[in-house]
């Protein structure tokens, strides 16, 4: 990663004596929850994939909103930086401390209320995403946020990074799933906007300021989330087409014909599918011939299974006749549907077997997504002959993981030395097409330079003004985002 | 309205000489677009229903974002307050100037782009809502925002007030329909966040700060809005039930059984229906007997009409068996469906024939909406025997127009003298139930006192801090919201 910078000096080496602060923190939340031993903090100091090593003076584990507030008040008085951390599964380095104190939301893990009629669930920031999904399921409802790390990521982190995932096409990003929040401000004040209302026009929209701010404006401690009726049926297909242009035409058709049920429209090219088939036990090519590109399509709904099947088959038939697809496999059983999903879900893992990857999490308007794949693929191939581009992902959201696998014969290190050059090529194309260089992973530390390069200058100024207003001492997750 | 206050002294009477400012403004946007004659401004100075009379030095009609920016820069230099105004159809007094200058978005009325594949439409702030709906329709798409004033309200005002309306249950509030905005800040800087992306996690969410801020933080000049597939079928029913409790049980059933298609769940009691029948030519009771309460239910979808009809009839049959409804009329033709809708749409108008009304635009969690109707009705009846409560509205959003019609024999003025007392009774109950005293109409000037009374104190502080940061001279729509 060319955007990495060395961590600043850790505060335990800053020459100040923090004995009094640590004593106050132990007094406030209990000595057992103020961790200072290096080995006990080790897992909290490193980025999930080992891409960044942080440092910290201590790890705080407050057990309530009030304790979070006390911690932030004490840290502010001592001018001690605080890095909020959930499951530490972020992909942009936003949860890794550069000194100061880590405040984990681990112990804020209660599901406070489930209200099936209001279709809401009230959860504390430290709740594991999978546990929230399970609690929704227990009342026959769906909490649709779903992503690879759902077994360990925490909802506080999901909201702070406005997580995306596989259900955005139908249900929106994490931001769209929130009705109200409670948050502790950098000075320890507690914002109570914990409402479960579908309509509430009483002043500025403060909650969306904290959602997606990656912990730089305060700590979200509780949220009221939307629940949805649990779909009773799904119809799943893997279709083959000749490239991104017919895939886009197919997407437009599916959206207009199956609008209220279209939940998934994922894309992968042949190289990606081959990687999965080659490296994932149990995964095989469901089609007899190889094709340039594939789309995984799923409709979900609350009507009869037969209705959904009919809609999917009907739309695909017309797509065949229009030459938008050349082959299709429809999952006839739940096991077959799961097998089609496995081809998508194992992509990131399978890529690792083919050597180093240079990754981009980008989005463009959906109408430009086929153009983007073609133009960016060509530009990257021009830069490095032999390169193996492997674009895949949330085609229907305009969001691609535009991953580049190294040439077969190149050393990983030589390839990764080109990270910055490929970033520039890909992000320049994205920017020119009105897109985003960070669609769902956020800024953290890894993409700060890109933010300064591509973001509207007035937006950057406004962000800095708001940050200075809420956190004048720059204590909340310093060095991240801005 | 007890929350009205007298307008402050108009700036033309402030003793300052504004000749130079007006000359600069004429130079910047053309003399024809700087209106200072009182009779030419008259319609812009008064609240739509005549509830508030404002004053202004001049009316500006800039024709581009750049001209808006120049106007705000000049006004800031002269410390001249600016009231942004769209169609002037707001219901909280937010567009009525208390002196200073009115800046209308009338001439920012271009639809800049329609992108059917990206499902977006890019519109300037002065576009009339109905024109945006029509432009979407022309590409076989739906822009779902729909409200009574859609023939004259402007999208800039809709976004600045986060408008609600009749399609929130399925498509969300105005806020939920926006992907990107362009806005002019109080100092004339132009924020360009005009993206059409479904996923974009590059820094703080600035757009939602301007949406719903009622013009107090700047002026939204352009927006990228979401389009949806146009439903090809609808199934509509008016059902009768014995009161709000079975209506709520019916809502929960409809939501779980018809989830992906439920678009409308509106409520009205017998008194409201009678007012419509009595005072609206062409409207008649579609049922042979009178019932305590009614729900208007509509499913919309992109599948076959027969499928929708089957789903609606199936859900209602089960509701009959469960004693949740006692009668039902299903629209068998488009004309019959329109006739059922007319019973809902003519409610506000019909009420006027029965004398003065005291109105509340409130919301509670959907699970509390039946309780709210019962408790608030009883409390208001206790306060004034003979009162005719007429609660109706967006039951499925938890949003009721809790309107009170005066006793038959009481004079309007005597009744309206109780406005403040009824506000307190109703809003206290709403607040106790975790609800909102302004669900979709905003704060403007009319509800500022309620905001100070009920809003979380830290939220109020944060709003004031953000306002002071973006608009330190308090020039943008002063006296509104905060």
Coordinates of N, CA and C in Angstrom, one line a residue, chain B residues 172-317:
Chain B
X172 N -39.6 5.5 1.3 CA -38.9 6.4 2.2 C -39.2 7.8 2.0
X173 N -38.6 8.7 2.9 CA -38.8 10.1 2.8 C -37.9 10.7 1.7
X174 N -38.1 12.0 1.5 CA -37.3 12.7 0.5 C -35.8 12.4 0.6
X175 N -35.3 12.4 1.9 CA -33.9 12.1 2.2 C -33.4 10.8 1.6
X176 N -34.3 9.8 1.6 CA -33.9 8.5 1.1 C -33.9 8.4 -0.4
X177 N -34.3 9.4 -1.1 CA -34.4 9.4 -2.5 C -33.2 10.2 -3.2
X178 N -32.3 10.6 -2.4 CA -31.2 11.5 -2.9 C -29.9 10.7 -2.9
X179 N -29.1 10.8 -4.0 CA -27.8 10.2 -4.0 C -26.7 11.3 -3.9
X180 N -26.9 12.5 -4.4 CA -25.9 13.5 -4.4 C -26.5 14.9 -4.4
X181 N -25.9 15.9 -3.9 CA -26.3 17.3 -4.0 C -25.2 18.2 -4.4
X182 N -25.6 19.4 -4.9 CA -24.8 20.5 -5.0 C -25.4 21.6 -4.2
X183 N -24.6 22.3 -3.3 CA -25.2 23.3 -2.5 C -24.3 24.5 -2.4
X184 N -24.9 25.7 -2.2 CA -24.2 26.9 -2.0 C -24.2 27.2 -0.5
X185 N -23.0 27.4 0.1 CA -22.8 27.6 1.5 C -23.1 29.1 1.8
X186 N -23.4 29.4 3.0 CA -23.7 30.8 3.4 C -22.6 31.8 2.9
X187 N -21.4 31.4 2.8 CA -20.4 32.4 2.3 C -20.1 32.3 0.8
X188 N -21.0 31.6 0.1 CA -20.9 31.6 -1.3 C -20.0 30.4 -1.9
X189 N -19.4 29.7 -1.1 CA -18.6 28.5 -1.6 C -19.7 27.5 -2.1
X190 N -19.3 26.7 -3.1 CA -20.1 25.7 -3.7 C -19.7 24.3 -3.4
X191 N -20.5 23.6 -2.7 CA -20.2 22.2 -2.4 C -20.6 21.4 -3.5
X192 N -19.7 20.6 -4.1 CA -20.0 19.7 -5.2 C -20.0 18.3 -4.8
X193 N -21.1 17.8 -4.4 CA -21.3 16.4 -4.0 C -22.3 15.8 -4.9
X194 N -22.3 16.1 -6.2 CA -23.3 15.8 -7.1 C -23.1 14.5 -7.8
X195 N -23.0 13.4 -7.0 CA -22.7 12.1 -7.5 C -24.0 11.3 -7.6
X196 N -24.0 10.3 -8.6 CA -25.1 9.4 -8.8 C -24.7 8.0 -8.4
X197 N -24.0 7.9 -7.3 CA -23.5 6.6 -6.9 C -24.3 5.9 -5.8
X198 N -24.5 4.6 -5.9 CA -25.2 3.9 -4.9 C -24.3 3.6 -3.7
X199 N -23.0 3.6 -3.9 CA -22.1 3.4 -2.8 C -20.9 4.3 -3.0
X200 N -20.6 5.0 -1.9 CA -19.6 6.0 -1.9 C -19.2 6.4 -0.5
X201 N -18.1 5.8 0.0 CA -17.7 6.0 1.4 C -16.4 6.8 1.4
X202 N -16.5 8.1 1.1 CA -15.3 8.9 1.0 C -15.6 10.2 1.9
X203 N -15.6 9.9 3.2 CA -15.7 11.0 4.2 C -17.1 11.2 4.7
X204 N -17.2 12.3 5.5 CA -18.5 12.6 6.2 C -19.6 12.7 5.2
X205 N -20.8 12.4 5.7 CA -22.0 12.5 4.9 C -22.5 13.9 4.9
X206 N -22.1 14.7 4.0 CA -22.4 16.1 4.1 C -23.8 16.4 3.5
X207 N -24.3 15.6 2.6 CA -25.5 15.9 1.9 C -26.7 15.8 2.9
X208 N -26.7 14.9 3.8 CA -27.8 14.8 4.7 C -27.8 15.9 5.7
X209 N -26.7 16.7 5.8 CA -26.7 17.8 6.7 C -27.6 18.9 6.1
X210 N -27.6 19.0 4.8 CA -28.3 20.1 4.1 C -29.8 19.7 3.9
X211 N -30.0 18.4 3.7 CA -31.4 17.9 3.5 C -32.1 17.9 4.9
X212 N -33.2 18.6 4.9 CA -33.9 18.7 6.2 C -33.5 19.9 7.0
X213 N -32.5 20.7 6.6 CA -32.0 21.8 7.4 C -32.8 23.1 7.1
X214 N -33.8 23.0 6.2 CA -34.8 24.1 6.0 C -34.0 25.4 5.6
X215 N -33.0 25.2 4.8 CA -32.3 26.4 4.3 C -31.5 27.2 5.3
X216 N -31.2 26.6 6.5 CA -30.5 27.4 7.5 C -29.0 27.2 7.3
X217 N -28.6 26.2 6.5 CA -27.1 25.9 6.4 C -26.6 26.3 5.0
X218 N -27.5 26.6 4.1 CA -27.1 26.9 2.7 C -28.2 26.6 1.8
X219 N -28.0 26.6 0.5 CA -29.1 26.4 -0.4 C -28.7 25.3 -1.3
X220 N -29.5 24.2 -1.3 CA -29.4 23.1 -2.3 C -29.7 23.6 -3.6
X221 N -28.8 23.5 -4.6 CA -29.1 24.0 -5.9 C -29.4 22.9 -7.0
X222 N -28.9 21.8 -6.8 CA -29.1 20.6 -7.7 C -29.0 19.3 -6.9
X223 N -29.7 18.3 -7.4 CA -29.6 17.0 -6.7 C -29.7 15.9 -7.7
X224 N -29.1 14.8 -7.4 CA -29.2 13.5 -8.1 C -30.2 12.7 -7.3
X225 N -31.3 12.3 -8.0 CA -32.4 11.6 -7.3 C -32.5 10.2 -7.8
X226 N -33.0 9.3 -7.0 CA -33.2 7.9 -7.4 C -34.5 7.7 -8.1
X227 N -34.4 6.9 -9.2 CA -35.6 6.5 -9.9 C -35.9 5.0 -9.6
X228 N -37.1 4.6 -9.7 CA -37.5 3.2 -9.5 C -38.3 2.7 -10.7
X229 N -38.3 1.4 -10.8 CA -39.1 0.8 -11.9 C -40.6 1.2 -11.6
X230 N -41.3 1.5 -12.7 CA -42.7 1.9 -12.6 C -43.5 0.7 -12.3
X231 N -44.3 0.7 -11.2 CA -45.2 -0.5 -11.0 C -46.1 -0.7 -12.2
X232 N -46.4 -1.9 -12.6 CA -47.2 -2.2 -13.7 C -48.6 -2.5 -13.2
X233 N -48.8 -2.7 -11.9 CA -50.1 -3.1 -11.4 C -50.3 -2.6 -10.0
X234 N -51.6 -2.4 -9.6 CA -51.8 -2.1 -8.2 C -53.1 -2.8 -7.8
X235 N -53.2 -3.1 -6.5 CA -54.4 -3.7 -6.0 C -54.8 -2.9 -4.8
X236 N -56.0 -2.4 -4.7 CA -56.4 -1.4 -3.8 C -57.7 -1.8 -3.0
X237 N -57.7 -1.6 -1.7 CA -58.9 -1.9 -0.9 C -59.1 -0.9 0.1
X238 N -60.4 -0.7 0.4 CA -60.8 0.0 1.6 C -61.4 -1.0 2.6
X239 N -60.8 -1.1 3.8 CA -61.3 -2.1 4.7 C -61.8 -1.4 5.9
X240 N -62.9 -2.0 6.5 CA -63.4 -1.4 7.7 C -63.0 -2.3 8.9
X241 N -62.8 -1.6 10.1 CA -62.5 -2.4 11.3 C -63.1 -1.6 12.5
X242 N -63.0 -2.3 13.6 CA -63.7 -1.7 14.8 C -62.9 -0.7 15.5
X243 N -61.7 -0.4 15.1 CA -60.9 0.6 15.8 C -59.4 0.5 15.5
X244 N -58.6 1.3 16.2 CA -57.2 1.3 15.9 C -56.4 0.0 16.3
X245 N -56.9 -0.7 17.3 CA -56.2 -2.0 17.6 C -56.3 -3.0 16.5
X246 N -57.4 -3.4 16.0 CA -57.5 -4.3 14.9 C -56.8 -3.7 13.6
X247 N -56.8 -2.4 13.5 CA -56.1 -1.8 12.3 C -54.6 -2.1 12.4
X248 N -54.1 -2.0 13.6 CA -52.6 -2.3 13.8 C -52.3 -3.7 13.6
X249 N -53.2 -4.6 14.1 CA -53.0 -6.0 13.8 C -53.0 -6.3 12.3
X250 N -53.9 -5.7 11.6 CA -54.0 -5.8 10.2 C -52.8 -5.4 9.5
X251 N -52.3 -4.2 9.9 CA -51.0 -3.7 9.4 C -49.9 -4.7 9.5
X252 N -49.7 -5.3 10.7 CA -48.6 -6.2 10.9 C -48.8 -7.4 10.0
X253 N -50.1 -7.9 9.8 CA -50.3 -9.0 8.9 C -50.0 -8.6 7.4
X254 N -50.4 -7.5 7.0 CA -50.2 -7.1 5.6 C -48.7 -6.9 5.4
X255 N -48.0 -6.4 6.3 CA -46.5 -6.2 6.1 C -45.8 -7.5 6.0
X256 N -46.2 -8.5 6.8 CA -45.5 -9.7 6.7 C -45.9 -10.5 5.5
X257 N -47.1 -10.4 5.1 CA -47.6 -11.2 4.0 C -47.4 -10.6 2.6
X258 N -47.3 -9.3 2.5 CA -47.3 -8.6 1.2 C -46.1 -7.7 1.2
X259 N -45.1 -8.0 2.0 CA -44.0 -7.1 2.2 C -43.4 -6.3 1.0
X260 N -43.1 -7.1 0.0 CA -42.4 -6.4 -1.1 C -43.3 -5.6 -2.0
X261 N -44.5 -5.6 -1.7 CA -45.5 -4.8 -2.5 C -46.3 -3.8 -1.7
X262 N -46.3 -3.9 -0.4 CA -47.2 -3.0 0.4 C -46.7 -1.5 0.2
X263 N -47.6 -0.7 -0.4 CA -47.2 0.7 -0.7 C -48.0 1.7 0.1
X264 N -49.2 1.4 0.5 CA -50.1 2.3 1.2 C -50.8 1.6 2.3
X265 N -50.7 2.2 3.5 CA -51.6 1.8 4.6 C -52.0 3.0 5.4
X266 N -53.1 3.6 4.9 CA -53.6 4.9 5.5 C -54.8 4.6 6.4
X267 N -55.1 5.4 7.3 CA -56.1 5.2 8.3 C -57.0 6.4 8.4
X268 N -58.3 6.2 8.6 CA -59.2 7.3 8.9 C -60.4 6.7 9.7
X269 N -60.9 7.6 10.6 CA -62.1 7.1 11.4 C -63.4 7.5 10.8
X270 N -64.5 7.0 11.3 CA -65.8 7.3 10.7 C -66.1 8.8 10.5
X271 N -65.7 9.6 11.5 CA -66.0 11.0 11.4 C -65.3 11.6 10.2
X272 N -64.1 11.2 10.0 CA -63.4 11.8 8.8 C -64.0 11.3 7.5
X273 N -64.4 10.1 7.4 CA -65.0 9.5 6.2 C -66.3 10.3 5.9
X274 N -67.1 10.5 7.0 CA -68.3 11.2 6.8 C -68.1 12.6 6.3
X275 N -67.1 13.3 6.8 CA -66.9 14.6 6.3 C -66.6 14.6 4.8
X276 N -65.8 13.7 4.4 CA -65.5 13.6 2.9 C -66.8 13.3 2.2
X277 N -67.6 12.3 2.6 CA -68.8 12.0 2.0 C -69.8 13.1 1.9
X278 N -69.9 13.9 3.0 CA -70.8 15.0 3.1 C -70.4 16.2 2.3
X279 N -69.1 16.4 2.1 CA -68.7 17.7 1.5 C -68.0 17.5 0.2
X280 N -67.8 16.3 -0.3 CA -67.1 16.2 -1.6 C -68.0 15.6 -2.6
X281 N -68.3 16.4 -3.7 CA -69.1 15.9 -4.7 C -68.6 14.7 -5.4
X282 N -69.4 13.7 -5.5 CA -68.9 12.4 -6.2 C -68.4 11.4 -5.2
X283 N -68.2 11.8 -4.0 CA -67.7 10.8 -3.0 C -68.9 10.2 -2.2
X284 N -68.9 8.9 -2.2 CA -70.0 8.2 -1.4 C -69.4 7.1 -0.6
X285 N -70.2 6.6 0.4 CA -69.7 5.5 1.2 C -69.8 4.2 0.4
X286 N -68.7 3.5 0.2 CA -68.7 2.3 -0.6 C -69.3 1.1 0.2
X287 N -69.5 1.3 1.5 CA -70.0 0.2 2.3 C -71.5 0.4 2.7
X288 N -72.2 -0.6 2.9 CA -73.7 -0.5 3.3 C -73.9 0.0 4.7
X289 N -72.9 -0.3 5.6 CA -73.1 0.1 7.0 C -71.9 1.0 7.4
X290 N -72.1 1.7 8.5 CA -71.1 2.5 9.0 C -70.2 1.7 9.9
X291 N -68.9 2.0 10.0 CA -67.9 1.3 10.8 C -67.0 2.3 11.5
X292 N -66.5 1.9 12.7 CA -65.7 2.9 13.4 C -64.4 3.4 12.7
X293 N -63.8 2.6 12.0 CA -62.5 3.0 11.4 C -62.2 2.3 10.0
X294 N -61.4 2.9 9.2 CA -61.1 2.4 7.9 C -59.6 2.4 7.6
X295 N -59.2 1.5 6.8 CA -57.8 1.5 6.3 C -57.8 1.5 4.7
X296 N -57.1 2.3 4.1 CA -56.9 2.3 2.7 C -55.6 1.5 2.4
X297 N -55.6 0.4 1.7 CA -54.5 -0.4 1.5 C -54.2 -0.5 0.1
X298 N -52.9 -0.4 -0.3 CA -52.6 -0.6 -1.7 C -51.3 -1.4 -1.8
X299 N -51.3 -2.4 -2.7 CA -50.1 -3.1 -3.1 C -49.8 -2.7 -4.5
X300 N -48.5 -2.5 -4.8 CA -48.1 -2.2 -6.2 C -46.9 -3.1 -6.5
X301 N -46.8 -3.4 -7.8 CA -45.8 -4.4 -8.2 C -45.5 -4.4 -9.6
X302 N -44.5 -5.2 -10.0 CA -44.2 -5.3 -11.4 C -44.5 -6.6 -12.0
X303 N -45.2 -7.4 -11.2 CA -45.7 -8.7 -11.8 C -47.0 -8.6 -12.4
X304 N -47.7 -9.7 -12.5 CA -49.0 -9.7 -13.1 C -50.1 -9.1 -12.2
X305 N -51.1 -8.4 -12.7 CA -52.2 -7.9 -11.9 C -52.8 -9.0 -11.1
X306 N -53.0 -10.1 -11.7 CA -53.7 -11.2 -11.0 C -53.0 -11.7 -9.8
X307 N -51.6 -11.7 -9.8 CA -50.8 -12.1 -8.7 C -51.1 -11.1 -7.5
X308 N -51.1 -9.8 -7.8 CA -51.3 -8.8 -6.8 C -52.7 -9.0 -6.2
X309 N -53.7 -9.1 -7.0 CA -55.0 -9.3 -6.6 C -55.2 -10.5 -5.6
X310 N -54.5 -11.6 -6.0 CA -54.6 -12.8 -5.2 C -53.9 -12.6 -3.9
X311 N -52.8 -11.8 -3.9 CA -52.1 -11.6 -2.6 C -53.0 -10.7 -1.7
X312 N -53.6 -9.7 -2.2 CA -54.4 -8.8 -1.4 C -55.6 -9.6 -0.9
X313 N -56.3 -10.3 -1.8 CA -57.5 -11.0 -1.3 C -57.2 -12.1 -0.3
X314 N -56.1 -12.7 -0.5 CA -55.7 -13.8 0.4 C -55.4 -13.2 1.8
X315 N -54.7 -12.1 1.9 CA -54.4 -11.5 3.2 C -55.6 -11.0 3.8
X316 N -56.5 -10.5 3.1 CA -57.8 -9.9 3.7 C -58.7 -11.1 4.2
X317 N -58.7 -12.2 3.4 CA -59.5 -13.3 3.9 C -59.1 -13.8 5.2

